[in-house]
Short mmCIF file of C-alpha atoms and ligand atoms in Angstrom, two decimals:
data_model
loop_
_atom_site.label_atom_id
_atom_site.label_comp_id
_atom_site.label_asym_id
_atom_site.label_seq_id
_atom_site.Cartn_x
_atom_site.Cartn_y
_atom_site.Cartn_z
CA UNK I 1 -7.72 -27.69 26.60
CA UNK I 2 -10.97 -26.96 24.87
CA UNK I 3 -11.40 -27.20 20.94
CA UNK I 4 -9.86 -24.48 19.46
CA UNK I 5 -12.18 -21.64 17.88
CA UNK I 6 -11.72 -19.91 14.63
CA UNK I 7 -11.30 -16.58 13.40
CA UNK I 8 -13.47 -17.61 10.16
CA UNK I 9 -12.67 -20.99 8.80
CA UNK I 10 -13.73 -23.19 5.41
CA UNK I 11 -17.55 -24.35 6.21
CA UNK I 12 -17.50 -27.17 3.52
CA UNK I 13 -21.24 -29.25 2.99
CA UNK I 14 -20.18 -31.94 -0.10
CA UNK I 15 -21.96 -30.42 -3.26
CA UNK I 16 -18.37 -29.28 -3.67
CA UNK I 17 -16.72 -32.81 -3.85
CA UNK I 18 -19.32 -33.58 -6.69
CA UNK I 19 -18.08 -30.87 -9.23
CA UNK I 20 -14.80 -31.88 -8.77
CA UNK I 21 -15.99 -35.79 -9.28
CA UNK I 22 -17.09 -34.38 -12.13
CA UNK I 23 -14.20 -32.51 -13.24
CA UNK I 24 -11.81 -35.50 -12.74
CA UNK I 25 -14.54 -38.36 -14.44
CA UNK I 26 -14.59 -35.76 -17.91
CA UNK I 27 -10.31 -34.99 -17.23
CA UNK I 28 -11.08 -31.59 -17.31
CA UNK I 29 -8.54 -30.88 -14.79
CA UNK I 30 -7.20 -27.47 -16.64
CA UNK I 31 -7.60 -23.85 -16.06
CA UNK I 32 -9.80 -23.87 -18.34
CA UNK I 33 -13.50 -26.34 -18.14
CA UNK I 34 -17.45 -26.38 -17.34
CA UNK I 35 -16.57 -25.71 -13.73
CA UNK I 36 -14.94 -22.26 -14.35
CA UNK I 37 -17.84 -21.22 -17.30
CA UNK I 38 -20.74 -22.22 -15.25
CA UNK I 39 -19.40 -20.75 -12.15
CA UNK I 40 -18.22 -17.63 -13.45
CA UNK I 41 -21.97 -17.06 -15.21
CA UNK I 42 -23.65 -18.88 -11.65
CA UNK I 43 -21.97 -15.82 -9.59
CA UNK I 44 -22.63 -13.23 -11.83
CA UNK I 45 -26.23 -13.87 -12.18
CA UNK I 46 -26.54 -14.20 -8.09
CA UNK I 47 -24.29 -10.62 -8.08
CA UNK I 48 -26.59 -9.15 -10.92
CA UNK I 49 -23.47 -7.79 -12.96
CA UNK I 50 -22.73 -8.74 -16.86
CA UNK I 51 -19.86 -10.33 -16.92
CA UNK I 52 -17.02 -12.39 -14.21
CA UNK I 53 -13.44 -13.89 -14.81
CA UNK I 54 -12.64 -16.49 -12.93
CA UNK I 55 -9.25 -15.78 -11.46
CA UNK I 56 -6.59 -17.53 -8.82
CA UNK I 57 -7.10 -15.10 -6.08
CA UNK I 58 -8.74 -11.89 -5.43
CA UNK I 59 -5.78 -10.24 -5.73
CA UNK I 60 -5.40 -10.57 -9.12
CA UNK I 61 -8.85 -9.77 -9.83
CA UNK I 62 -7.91 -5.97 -8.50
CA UNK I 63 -4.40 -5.93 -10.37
CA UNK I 64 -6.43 -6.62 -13.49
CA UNK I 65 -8.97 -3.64 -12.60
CA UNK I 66 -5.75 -1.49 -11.95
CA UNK I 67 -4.64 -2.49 -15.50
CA UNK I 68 -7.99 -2.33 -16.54
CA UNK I 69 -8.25 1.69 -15.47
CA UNK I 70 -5.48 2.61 -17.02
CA UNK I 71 -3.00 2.85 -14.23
CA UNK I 72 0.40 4.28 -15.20
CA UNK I 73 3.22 4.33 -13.33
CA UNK I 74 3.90 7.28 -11.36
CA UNK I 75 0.21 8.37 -11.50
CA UNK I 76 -2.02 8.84 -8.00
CA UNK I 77 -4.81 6.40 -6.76
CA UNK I 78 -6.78 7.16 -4.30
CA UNK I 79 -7.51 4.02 -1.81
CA UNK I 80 -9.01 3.13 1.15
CA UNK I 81 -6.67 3.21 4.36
CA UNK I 82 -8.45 0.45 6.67
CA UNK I 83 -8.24 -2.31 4.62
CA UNK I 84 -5.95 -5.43 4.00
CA UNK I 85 -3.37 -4.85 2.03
CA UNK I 86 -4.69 -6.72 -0.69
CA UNK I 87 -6.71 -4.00 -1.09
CA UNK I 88 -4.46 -1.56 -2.44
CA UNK I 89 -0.74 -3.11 -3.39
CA UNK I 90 -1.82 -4.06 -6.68
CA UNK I 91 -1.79 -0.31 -7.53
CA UNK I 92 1.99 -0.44 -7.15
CA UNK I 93 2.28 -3.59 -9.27
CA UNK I 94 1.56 -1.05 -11.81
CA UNK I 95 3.79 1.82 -10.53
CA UNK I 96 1.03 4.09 -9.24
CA UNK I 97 1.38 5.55 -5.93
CA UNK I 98 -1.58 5.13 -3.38
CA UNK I 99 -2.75 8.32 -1.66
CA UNK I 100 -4.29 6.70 1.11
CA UNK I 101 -8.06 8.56 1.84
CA UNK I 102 -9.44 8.41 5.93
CA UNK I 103 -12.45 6.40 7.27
CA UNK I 104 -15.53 7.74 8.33
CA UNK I 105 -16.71 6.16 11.77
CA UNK I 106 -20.59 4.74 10.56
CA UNK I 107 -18.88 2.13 8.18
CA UNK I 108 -15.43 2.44 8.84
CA UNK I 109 -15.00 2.73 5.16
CA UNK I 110 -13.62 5.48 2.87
CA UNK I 111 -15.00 8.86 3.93
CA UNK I 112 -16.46 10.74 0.99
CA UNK I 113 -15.67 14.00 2.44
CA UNK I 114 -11.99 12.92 2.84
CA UNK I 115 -12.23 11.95 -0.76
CA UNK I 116 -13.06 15.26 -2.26
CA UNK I 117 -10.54 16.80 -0.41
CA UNK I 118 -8.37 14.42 -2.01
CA UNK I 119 -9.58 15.30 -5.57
CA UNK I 120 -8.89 19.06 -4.50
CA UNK I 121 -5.51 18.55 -4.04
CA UNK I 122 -4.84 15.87 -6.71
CA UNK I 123 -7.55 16.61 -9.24
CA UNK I 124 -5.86 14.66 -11.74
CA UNK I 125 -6.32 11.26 -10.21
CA UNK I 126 -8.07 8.94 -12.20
CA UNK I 127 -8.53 5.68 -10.56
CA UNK I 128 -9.67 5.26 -6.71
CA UNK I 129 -9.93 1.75 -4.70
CA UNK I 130 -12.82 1.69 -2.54
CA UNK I 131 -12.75 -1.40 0.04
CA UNK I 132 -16.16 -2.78 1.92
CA UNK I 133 -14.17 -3.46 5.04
CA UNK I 134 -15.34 -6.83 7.50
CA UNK I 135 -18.30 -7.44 4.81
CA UNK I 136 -19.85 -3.85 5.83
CA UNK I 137 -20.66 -1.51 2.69
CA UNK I 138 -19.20 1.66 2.38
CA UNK I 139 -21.06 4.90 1.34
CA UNK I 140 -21.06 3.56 -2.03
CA UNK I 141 -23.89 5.65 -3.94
CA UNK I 142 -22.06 8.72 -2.63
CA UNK I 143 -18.47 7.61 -3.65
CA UNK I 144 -18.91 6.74 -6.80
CA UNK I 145 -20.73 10.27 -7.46
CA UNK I 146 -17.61 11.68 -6.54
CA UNK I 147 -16.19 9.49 -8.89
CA UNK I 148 -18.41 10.34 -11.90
CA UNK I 149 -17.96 13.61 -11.41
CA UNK I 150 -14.46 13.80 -11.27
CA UNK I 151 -13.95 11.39 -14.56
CA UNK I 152 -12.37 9.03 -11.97
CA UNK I 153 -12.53 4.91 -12.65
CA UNK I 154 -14.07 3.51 -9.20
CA UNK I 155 -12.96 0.14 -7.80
CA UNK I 156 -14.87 -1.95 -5.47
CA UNK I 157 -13.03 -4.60 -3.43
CA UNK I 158 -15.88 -6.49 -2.70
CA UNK I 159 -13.50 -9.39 -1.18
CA UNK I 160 -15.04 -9.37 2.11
CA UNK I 161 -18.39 -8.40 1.35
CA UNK I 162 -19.74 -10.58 -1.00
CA UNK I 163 -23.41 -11.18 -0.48
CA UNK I 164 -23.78 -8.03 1.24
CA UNK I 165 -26.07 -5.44 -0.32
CA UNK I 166 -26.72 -1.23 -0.02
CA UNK I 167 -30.07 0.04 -0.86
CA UNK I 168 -30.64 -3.22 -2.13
CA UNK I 169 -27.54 -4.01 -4.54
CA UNK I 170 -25.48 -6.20 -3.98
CA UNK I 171 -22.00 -5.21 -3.71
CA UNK I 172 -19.24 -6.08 -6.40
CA UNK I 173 -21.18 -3.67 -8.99
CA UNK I 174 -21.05 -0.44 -7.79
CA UNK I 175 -17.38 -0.18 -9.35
CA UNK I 176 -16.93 0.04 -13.48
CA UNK I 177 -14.52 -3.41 -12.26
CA UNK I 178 -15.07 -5.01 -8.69
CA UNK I 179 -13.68 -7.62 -7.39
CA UNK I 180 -14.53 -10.62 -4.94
CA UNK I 181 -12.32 -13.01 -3.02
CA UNK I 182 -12.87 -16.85 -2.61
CA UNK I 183 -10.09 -17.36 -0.20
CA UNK I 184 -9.94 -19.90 3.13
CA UNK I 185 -11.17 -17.16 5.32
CA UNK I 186 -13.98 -15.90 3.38
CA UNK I 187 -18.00 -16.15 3.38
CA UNK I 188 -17.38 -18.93 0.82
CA UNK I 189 -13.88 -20.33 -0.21
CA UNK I 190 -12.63 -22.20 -2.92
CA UNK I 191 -9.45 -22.83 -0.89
CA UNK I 192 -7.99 -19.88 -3.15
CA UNK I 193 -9.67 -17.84 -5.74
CA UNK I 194 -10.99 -14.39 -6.31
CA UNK I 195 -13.27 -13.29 -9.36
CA UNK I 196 -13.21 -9.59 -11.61
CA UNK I 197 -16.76 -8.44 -12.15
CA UNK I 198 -18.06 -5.88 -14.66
CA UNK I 199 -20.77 -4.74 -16.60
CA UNK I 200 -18.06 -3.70 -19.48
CA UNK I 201 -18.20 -7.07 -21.94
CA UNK I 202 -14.84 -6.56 -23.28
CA UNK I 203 -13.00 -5.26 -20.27
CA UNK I 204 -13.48 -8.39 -19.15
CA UNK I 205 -12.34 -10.32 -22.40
CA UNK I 206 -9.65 -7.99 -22.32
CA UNK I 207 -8.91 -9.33 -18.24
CA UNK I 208 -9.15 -13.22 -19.44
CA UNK I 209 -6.82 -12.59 -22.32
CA UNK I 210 -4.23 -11.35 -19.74
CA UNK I 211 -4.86 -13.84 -17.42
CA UNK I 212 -3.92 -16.35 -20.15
CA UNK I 213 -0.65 -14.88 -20.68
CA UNK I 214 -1.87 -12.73 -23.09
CA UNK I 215 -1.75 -15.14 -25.83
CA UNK I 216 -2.16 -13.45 -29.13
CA UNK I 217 -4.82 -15.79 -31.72
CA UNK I 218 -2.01 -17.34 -33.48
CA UNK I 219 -0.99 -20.88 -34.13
CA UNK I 220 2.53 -20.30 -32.25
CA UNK I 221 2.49 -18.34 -28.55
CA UNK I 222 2.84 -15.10 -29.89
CA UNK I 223 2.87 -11.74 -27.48
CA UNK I 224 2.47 -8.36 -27.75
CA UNK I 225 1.60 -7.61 -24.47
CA UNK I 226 2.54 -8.85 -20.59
CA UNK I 227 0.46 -12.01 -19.31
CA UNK I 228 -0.44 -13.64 -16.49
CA UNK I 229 -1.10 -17.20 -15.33
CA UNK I 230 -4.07 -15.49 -13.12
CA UNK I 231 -7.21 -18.30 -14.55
CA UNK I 232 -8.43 -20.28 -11.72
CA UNK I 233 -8.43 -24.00 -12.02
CA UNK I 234 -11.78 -26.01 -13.57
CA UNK I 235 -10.97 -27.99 -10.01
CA UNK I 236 -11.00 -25.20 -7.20
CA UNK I 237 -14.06 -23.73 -9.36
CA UNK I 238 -16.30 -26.86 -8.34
CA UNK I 239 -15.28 -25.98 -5.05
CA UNK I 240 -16.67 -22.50 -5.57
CA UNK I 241 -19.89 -24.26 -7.38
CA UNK I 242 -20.73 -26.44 -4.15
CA UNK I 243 -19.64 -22.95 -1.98
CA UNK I 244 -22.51 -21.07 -4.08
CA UNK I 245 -25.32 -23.19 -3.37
CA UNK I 246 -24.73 -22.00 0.46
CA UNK I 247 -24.11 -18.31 0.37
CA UNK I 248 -27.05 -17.15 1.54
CA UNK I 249 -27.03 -20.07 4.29
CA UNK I 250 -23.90 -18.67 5.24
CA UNK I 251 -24.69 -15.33 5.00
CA UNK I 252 -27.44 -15.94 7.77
CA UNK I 253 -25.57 -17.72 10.17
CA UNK I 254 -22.58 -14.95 10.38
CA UNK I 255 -25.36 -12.48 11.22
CA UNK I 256 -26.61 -14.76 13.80
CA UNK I 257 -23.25 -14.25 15.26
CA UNK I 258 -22.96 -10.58 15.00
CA UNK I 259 -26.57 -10.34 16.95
CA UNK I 260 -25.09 -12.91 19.28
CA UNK I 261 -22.52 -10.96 20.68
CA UNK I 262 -24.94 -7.50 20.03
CA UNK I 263 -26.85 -9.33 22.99
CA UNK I 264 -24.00 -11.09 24.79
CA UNK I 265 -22.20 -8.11 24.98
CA UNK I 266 -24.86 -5.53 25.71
CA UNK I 267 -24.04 -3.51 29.12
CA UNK I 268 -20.62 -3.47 28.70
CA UNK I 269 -18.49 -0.22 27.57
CA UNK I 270 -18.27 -1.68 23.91
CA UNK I 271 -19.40 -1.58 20.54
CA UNK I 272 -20.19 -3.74 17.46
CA UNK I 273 -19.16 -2.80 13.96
CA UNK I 274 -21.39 -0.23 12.85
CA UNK I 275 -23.49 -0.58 9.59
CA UNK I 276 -25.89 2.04 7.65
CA UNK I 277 -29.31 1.24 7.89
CA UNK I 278 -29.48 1.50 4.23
CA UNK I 279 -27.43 -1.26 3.67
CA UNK I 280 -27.37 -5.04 4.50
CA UNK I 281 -23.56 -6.46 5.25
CA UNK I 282 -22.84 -9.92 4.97
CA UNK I 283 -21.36 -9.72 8.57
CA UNK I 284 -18.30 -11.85 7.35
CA UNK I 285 -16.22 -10.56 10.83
CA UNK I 286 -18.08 -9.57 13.83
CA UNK I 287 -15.99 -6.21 15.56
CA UNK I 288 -15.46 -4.76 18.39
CA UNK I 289 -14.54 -1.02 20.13
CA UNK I 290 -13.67 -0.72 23.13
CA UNK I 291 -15.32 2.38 24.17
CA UNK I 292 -12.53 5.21 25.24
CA UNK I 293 -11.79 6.17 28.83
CA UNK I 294 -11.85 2.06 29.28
CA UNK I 295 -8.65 0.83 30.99
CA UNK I 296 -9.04 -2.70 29.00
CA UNK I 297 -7.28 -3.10 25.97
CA UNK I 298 -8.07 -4.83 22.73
CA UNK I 299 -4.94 -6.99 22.70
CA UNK I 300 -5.97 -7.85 26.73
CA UNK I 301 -9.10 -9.35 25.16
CA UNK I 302 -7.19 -11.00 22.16
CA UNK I 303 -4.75 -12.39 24.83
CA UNK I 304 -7.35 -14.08 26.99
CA UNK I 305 -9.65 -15.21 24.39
CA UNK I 306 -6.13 -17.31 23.15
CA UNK I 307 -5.49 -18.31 26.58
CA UNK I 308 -8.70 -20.19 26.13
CA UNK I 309 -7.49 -21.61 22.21
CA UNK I 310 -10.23 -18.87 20.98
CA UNK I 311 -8.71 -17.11 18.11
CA UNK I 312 -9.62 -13.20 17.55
CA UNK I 313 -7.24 -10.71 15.39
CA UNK I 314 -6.40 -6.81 16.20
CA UNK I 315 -8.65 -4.68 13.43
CA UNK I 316 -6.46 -4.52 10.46
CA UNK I 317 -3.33 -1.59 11.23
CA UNK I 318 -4.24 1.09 8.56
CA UNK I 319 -2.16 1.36 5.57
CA UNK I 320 -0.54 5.09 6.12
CA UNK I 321 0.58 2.92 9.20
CA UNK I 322 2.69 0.02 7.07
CA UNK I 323 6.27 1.14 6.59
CA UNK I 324 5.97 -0.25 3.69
CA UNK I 325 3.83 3.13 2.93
CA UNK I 326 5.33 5.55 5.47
CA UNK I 327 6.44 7.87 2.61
CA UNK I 328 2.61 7.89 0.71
CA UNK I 329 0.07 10.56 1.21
CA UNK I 330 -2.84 10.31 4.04
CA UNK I 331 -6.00 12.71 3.39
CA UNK I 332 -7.72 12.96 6.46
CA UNK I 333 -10.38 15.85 7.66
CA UNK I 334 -9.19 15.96 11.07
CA UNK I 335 -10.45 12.74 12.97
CA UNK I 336 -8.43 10.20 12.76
CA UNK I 337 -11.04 7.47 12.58
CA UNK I 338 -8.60 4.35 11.46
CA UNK I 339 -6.12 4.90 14.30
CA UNK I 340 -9.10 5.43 17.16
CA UNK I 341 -10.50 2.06 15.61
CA UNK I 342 -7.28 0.40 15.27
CA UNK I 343 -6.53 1.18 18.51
CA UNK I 344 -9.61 0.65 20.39
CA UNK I 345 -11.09 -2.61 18.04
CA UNK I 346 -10.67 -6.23 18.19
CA UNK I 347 -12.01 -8.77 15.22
CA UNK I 348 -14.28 -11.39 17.38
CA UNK I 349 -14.41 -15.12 16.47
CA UNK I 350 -16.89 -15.48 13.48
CA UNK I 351 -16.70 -19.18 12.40
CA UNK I 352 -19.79 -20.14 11.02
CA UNK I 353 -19.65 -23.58 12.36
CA UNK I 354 -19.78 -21.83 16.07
CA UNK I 355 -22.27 -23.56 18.69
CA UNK I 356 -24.22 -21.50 20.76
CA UNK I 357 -21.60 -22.88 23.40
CA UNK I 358 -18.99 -21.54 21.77
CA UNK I 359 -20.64 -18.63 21.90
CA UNK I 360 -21.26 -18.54 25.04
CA UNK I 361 -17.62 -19.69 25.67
CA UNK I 362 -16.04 -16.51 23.44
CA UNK I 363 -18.54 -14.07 25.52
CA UNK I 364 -17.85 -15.07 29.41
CA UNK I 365 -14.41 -14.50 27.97
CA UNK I 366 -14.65 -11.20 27.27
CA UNK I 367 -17.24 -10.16 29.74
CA UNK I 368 -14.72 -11.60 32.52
CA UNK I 369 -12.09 -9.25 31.86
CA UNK I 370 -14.52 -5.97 32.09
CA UNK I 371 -16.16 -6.97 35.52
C1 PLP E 401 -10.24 -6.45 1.58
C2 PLP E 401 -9.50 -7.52 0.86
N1 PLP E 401 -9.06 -7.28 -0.38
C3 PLP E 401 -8.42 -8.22 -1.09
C4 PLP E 401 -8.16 -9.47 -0.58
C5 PLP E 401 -7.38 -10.42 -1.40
O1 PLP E 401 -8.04 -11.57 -1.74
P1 PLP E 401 -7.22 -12.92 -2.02
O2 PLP E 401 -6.71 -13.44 -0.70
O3 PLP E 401 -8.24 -13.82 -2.65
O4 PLP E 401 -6.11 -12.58 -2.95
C6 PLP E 401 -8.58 -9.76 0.73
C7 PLP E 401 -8.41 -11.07 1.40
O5 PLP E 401 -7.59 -11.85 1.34
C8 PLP E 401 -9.25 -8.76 1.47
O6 PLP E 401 -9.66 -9.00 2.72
#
């Protein structure tokens, strides 16, 4: 059997192990350390936002936003509905209920048009979770508009996009709070780790504070509020240190791979993850449609790719899809752009550490099965 190929595994280089050295030689070996303040102010000035908290997954860095706009329980949030679930379940860790808003086919992110309709029927909403799905940016100057003008906190889930940039900004500060993910499948990993980014000083004091268990400034542990042990470690923070220094290395080779399989796959009925021109992704998954009227199937190419120890993964199943959700709100303006690309997408091998004969290897897969 040949070597298995990835989905999108760690890509480690060493700078890594020498923060940690580092960590261990001064026993900093605490949630708390240089590691964690010099990454936290290393990412935020490659990001160009004020302020980051350093935080044990990406996950929590969007239940603090939730917290951190006010969520209530009971009241609506509008989220994006092709996304991981990451994406929007910390919105019921606070008791709101998701109203989940349709994609729009050039990003397959939230569609601004299905958002206003939302607003029209739920003008009260005050909080909405906009997700930058496979490292592609969504219409982000015209979301947050929508936003602004409907006093409505915006959200960025920047966990699989970070590096990636529209009209020049990099994503993870187009929402008041934004968040970024450092897990084992991203563009850089820590192993685990995510990070809360904001422009808003204290909103971001206020995060740390409840990411320390909300430990009042007394002598004893004193409380007033609900904490959480959310801080990420001084030791998985050198890991994102040594990451760092290779972002941009990384963020080159994963669109080598997308324009790989743009020319592998050229001729056949299928189509790569679309992007705006205006924007730059960090093309953290390379995607797939199969174009319809095709008799192959996505999970035919998913099945044969594995045959051959290749790894791909159907495009994540929409959220008004998850039982889990069956009995939440879907705003939609008629197409029904998630299912089509559900249905009709695969998520191709993107491991950075690809050869160009694994390349090759993925492709002849794929073009076998359409000839
Ligand atoms: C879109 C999206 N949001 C949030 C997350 C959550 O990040 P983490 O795994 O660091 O908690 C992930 C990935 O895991 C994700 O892909």
């Amino acid at each position: 059997m040949d070597k298995r190929i990835f989905l999108s595994s760690p890509t480690m280089h060493g700078e890594e192990q020498v923060f940690i050295k580092e960590a261990f030689d001064t026993n900093w070996v605490a949630p708390l350390g240089k590691n964690v303040n010099e990454f936290e102010k290393e990412m935020a000035a490659y990001i160009g936002v004020g302020h980051a908290a350093a935080l044990t997954a990406g996950t929590a860095a969007l239940h603090l936003a939730v917290k951190l706009a006010g969520v209530k329980p009971g009241d609506k949030v509008f989220c994006s509905d092709l996304t991981f679930s990451a994406t929007v379940n910390p919105v019921r860790y606070e008791g709101g209920e998701q109203v989940f808003i349709e994609s729009e086919r050039e990003t397959w992110n939230m569609d601004p048009r299905a958002l206003e309709k939302a607003f029209a029927k739920y003008p009260d909403c005050k909080c909405v979770v906009v997700a930058n799905l496979y490292g592609t940016p969504a219409k982000l100057d015209e979301l947050r508009a929508i936003c602004d003008d409907h006093g409505a906190v915006m959200i960025e889930d920047a966990a699989e996009s970070l590096s990636a940039t529209y009209k020049g900004q990099q994503t993870g500060t187009f929402g008041q709070y934004n968040a970024i993910s450092f897990n084992g499948n991203k563009i850089i990993t820590t192993s685990g780790g995510g990070m809360l980014l904001s422009d808003d000083e204290a909103a971001v004091a206020k995060a740390r504070f409840w990411a320390t268990q909300a430990r009042e400034p007394f002598p004893w542990y004193e409380h007033k509020e609900i904490g959480y042990n959310y801080r990420m470690s001084n030791i998985v923070a050198g890991i994102g240190r040594g990451q760092l220094l290779h972002l941009d290395e990384h963020r080159q080779l994963k669109e080598d791979i997308y324009r790989t399989y743009e020319a592998g796959l050229a001729g056949l009925p299928v189509k790569m993850n679309p992007y705006l021109d205006c924007s730059r992704p960090n093309f953290w998954l390379s995607c797939m449609t199969i174009d319809p009227g095709c008799p192959v199937t996505p999970e035919q190419v998913r099945l044969a790719l594995e045959a051959e120890n290749i790894e791909a993964r159907p495009i994540w199943k929409p959220m008004h899809l998850q039982p889990l959700y069956a009995a939440n709100d879907f705003i939609t303006v008629g197409d029904r752009v998630g299912e089509d690309i559900f249905a009709r997408g695969l998520c191709l091998p993107s491991d950075i550490k690809n050869t160009p004969e694994d390349m090759e290897r993925i492709i002849s897969v794929i073009k076998g099965l359409f000839t």
